[in-house]
Phi, psi and omega in degrees: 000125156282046186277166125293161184333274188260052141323108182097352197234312191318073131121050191246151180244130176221175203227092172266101179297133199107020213278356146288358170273192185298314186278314157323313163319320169261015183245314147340268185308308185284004182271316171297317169289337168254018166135332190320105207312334182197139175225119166254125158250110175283119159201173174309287180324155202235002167172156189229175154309321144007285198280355152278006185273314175324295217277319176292335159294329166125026199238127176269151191257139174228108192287134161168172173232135183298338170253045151226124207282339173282299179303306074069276209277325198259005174258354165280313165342100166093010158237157183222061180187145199235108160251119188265099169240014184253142187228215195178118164075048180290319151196181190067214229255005161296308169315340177243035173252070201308312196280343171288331179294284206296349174263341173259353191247020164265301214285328184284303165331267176327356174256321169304303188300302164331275192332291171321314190275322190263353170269348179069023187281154189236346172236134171234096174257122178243147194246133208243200158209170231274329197307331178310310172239023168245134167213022170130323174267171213273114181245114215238106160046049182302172204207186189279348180293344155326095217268163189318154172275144190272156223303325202293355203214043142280143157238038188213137187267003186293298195297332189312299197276310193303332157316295195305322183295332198298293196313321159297342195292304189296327209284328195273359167290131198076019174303158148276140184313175148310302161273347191222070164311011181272322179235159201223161160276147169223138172235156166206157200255142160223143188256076181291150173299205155279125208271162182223128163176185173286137184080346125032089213260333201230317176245326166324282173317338182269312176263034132283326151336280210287339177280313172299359185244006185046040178248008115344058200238030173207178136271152154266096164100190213247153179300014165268356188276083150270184189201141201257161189233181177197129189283165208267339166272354174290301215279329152303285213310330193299292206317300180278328162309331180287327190296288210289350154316342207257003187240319208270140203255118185252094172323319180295359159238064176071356219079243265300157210263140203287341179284346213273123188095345219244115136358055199228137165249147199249131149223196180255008158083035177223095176296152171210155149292170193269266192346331213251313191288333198251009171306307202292332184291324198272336177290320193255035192186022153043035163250153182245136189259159191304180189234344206245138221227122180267117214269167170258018166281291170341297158332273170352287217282317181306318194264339181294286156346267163346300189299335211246350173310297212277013168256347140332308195285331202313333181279358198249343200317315196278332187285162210278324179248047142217145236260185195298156178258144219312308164200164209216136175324310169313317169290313176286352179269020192227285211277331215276333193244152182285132165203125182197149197239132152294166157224035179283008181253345162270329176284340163303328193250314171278317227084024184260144173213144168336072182288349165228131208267194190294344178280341174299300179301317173301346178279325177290331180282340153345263161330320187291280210275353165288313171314316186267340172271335164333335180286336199234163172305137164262145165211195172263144163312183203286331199303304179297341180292328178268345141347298189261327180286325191282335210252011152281322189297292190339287202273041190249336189249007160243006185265304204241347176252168190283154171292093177223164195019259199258018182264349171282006163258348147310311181281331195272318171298340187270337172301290176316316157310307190255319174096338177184144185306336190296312166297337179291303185277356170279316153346282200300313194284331174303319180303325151298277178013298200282359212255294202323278163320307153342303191290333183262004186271314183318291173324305170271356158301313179293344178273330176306260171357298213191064186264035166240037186213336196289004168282330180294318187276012160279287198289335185276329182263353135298320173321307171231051162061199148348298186299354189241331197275328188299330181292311152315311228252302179312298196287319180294329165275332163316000000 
């Protein structure tokens, strides 16, 4: 392609569904940056971290659910170029919400492509994944000739249902409107890696999350297992290279615009292990990732587990306290197996090249994830929270309650330990005390330190003590 920079962009109106999550946002702003006359970000959520940045920029939000065809119609009116990025049941306990999935990312589809066709819009870019043709066997610098993995032997329905859409998407390209047999849609699928950056929503948060808590306890497979990421300023560049793919007319292909039907999977072109790419982050936030190795037909059996706890579980998937499930088959088949893609066919055909590479990116999501934890509470993992909570209840309840179920065998340890009830409850009260006294050192230290926290670290550290405090003390030499 010859464009110019904002070919396609320039007092152009366009509509990104999904435009308040992270990669929307930032396809949002960078749509505003080059001139665009008017950009709506569709998306469910009624707010985001986003979204006043969105909104101080000129960008309008627009509330609705993509599998709603009235919502659809009227947030599309009048544009004229369509980025579908909003989806469903990308990982954690969202993967097992089969009718939700298939409703926003088949039926949501399929309402957008109405939409386009009966609106006279000429561009679609839809954004897809590497899952349409990974589905757990070893893919070696694979390319678009690859044909999808079938459908019935997903095991997960996100990849499943993003195929079937990925494929609607293409089949309907160079389709003619309705109203204007004269012009036509042209779309293309861009297959992005596992996207990475500041702010970062889905996956990052969950296994840092879960390494502060030390539940972080394998590797999957073995260190020779790569896999590709793709920083988040990459994946707009893809995004848009693609919109404007969608303009340029190659006479050796009839006119029709060289992106339209056309595939491209994006990365930042560097495959790593996953575990070896997130040392430096686990690394700069004083978490350790495991050293001991999960083979993944095990894994596998682990994530089988899990799936069948929690569709057990299934009426419950949306409350706020149960928490994400530990890994899910489709996740050890992400980390566990080598899969990585050229993107020499988008750079052949779009232009697309990295701007930024994986060592950059990774210094920023760095920057990003020090700044917040510095924002937030620190503490010891869970092993220390039951430690210090079960074992302050034990002992308050072999000092002070009647030998009723399970406190006489509390007290007989606590006998055996101390030696006489008298030592026990003197035990129990210095250690409140001490608990006490912490907790109020904490506080004014936290008003110093870290004062939009200091009631959280007053309260954690009455809980635990020591184990909480050390942690303050630590933020505080810093």
């Amino acid at each position: 392609m010859h464009l110019s920079e904002n070919e396609g962009i320039e007092g152009k109106a366009f509509v990104v569904t999904g435009g308040l999550g992270f990669v929307g946002s930032a396809l949002c702003l960078e749509l505003i940056r080059r001139g665009a006359a008017e950009v709506r970000a569709f998306d469910l959520r009624p707010s985001s971290p986003w979204l006043h940045v969105l909104k101080d920029k000129g960008v309008l939000c627009i509330q609705g659910d993509v599998a709603r065809k009235e919502d659809v119609g009227r947030a599309l009116r009048g544009a004229d170029c369509v980025f579908h990025l909003a989806s469903f049941g990308m990982s954690g306990k969202e993967m097992l919400q089969f009718g939700r999935v298939d409703e926003v990312n088949i039926n949501g589809t399929c309402h957008l492509l109405d939409a386009c066709l009966d609106l006279g819009i000429k561009r679609l870019v839809y954004c897809s994944t590497y899952n349409v043709v990974f589905g757990g066997q070893q893919i070696i610098n694979g390319n678009e000739t690859l044909p999808y993995f079938p459908i019935d032997h997903h095991v997960d329905p996100y990849g499943r249902s993003k195929s079937i859409a990925e494929q609607l998407v293409l089949k309907n390209n160079a389709r003619t409107f309705k109203n204007d047999a004269g012009n036509r849609l042209y779309t293309c699928a861009v297959r992005p890696a596992a996207i990475y950056g500041p702010g970062e929503d889905r996956h990052l948060p969950r296994i840092i999350t879960m390494a502060k808590l030390g539940l972080l306890l394998f590797r999957i497979g073995d260190q020779t297992v790569k896999s590709d990421w793709l920083f988040v300023d990459n994946l707009v560049l893809a995004l848009i290279l693609a919109s404007m793919g969608l303009l340029d007319n190659d006479p050796s292909k009839g006119k029709r615009p060289i992106a339209a039907g056309q595939a491209y999977f994006i990365s930042d072109g560097s495959p790593v292990n996953t575990f070896e790419f997130l040392q430096p982050l686990f690394r700069s936030l004083d978490y350790e990732l495991p050293k001991t190795s999960l083979a993944v037909d095990h894994a596998l059996v682990l994530g089988r587990i899990c799936w069948g706890v929690y569709t057990i579980l299934y009426p419950w998937l949306n409350r706020w306290w149960l928490p994400q499930p530990f890994i899910l088959p489709s996740e050890v088949h992400k980390v566990g197996v080598t899969h990585y893609f050229s993107y020499l066919k988008a750079k052949e055909e779009i232009g697309y090249v990295p701007m930024v590479t994986s060592r950059e990116g990774m210094a920023l999501t760095i920057s990003y994830w020090q700044e917040r934890k510095r924002m937030t509470l620190d503490g010891p993992t869970i092993y220390g929270w039951l430690f210090c909570v079960i074992g302050m209840i034990s002992l308050f309840c072999a000092a002070f309650l009647p030998d009723i179920g399970i406190v006489f065998f509390l007290r007989a340890i606590s006998l055996f330990v101390f030696r006489s009830m008298w030592m026990t409850r003197l035990v129990f009260l210095l250690a409140a005390a001490a608990h006490i006294i912490e907790a109020i050192y904490a506080w004014y230290l936290a008003k110093r330190v870290d004062p939009s926290n200091a009631r959280g670290w007053f309260w954690q550290t009455f809980a635990l003590g020591i184990f909480s405090l050390r942690f303050l003390l630590k933020r505080a030499r810093k």
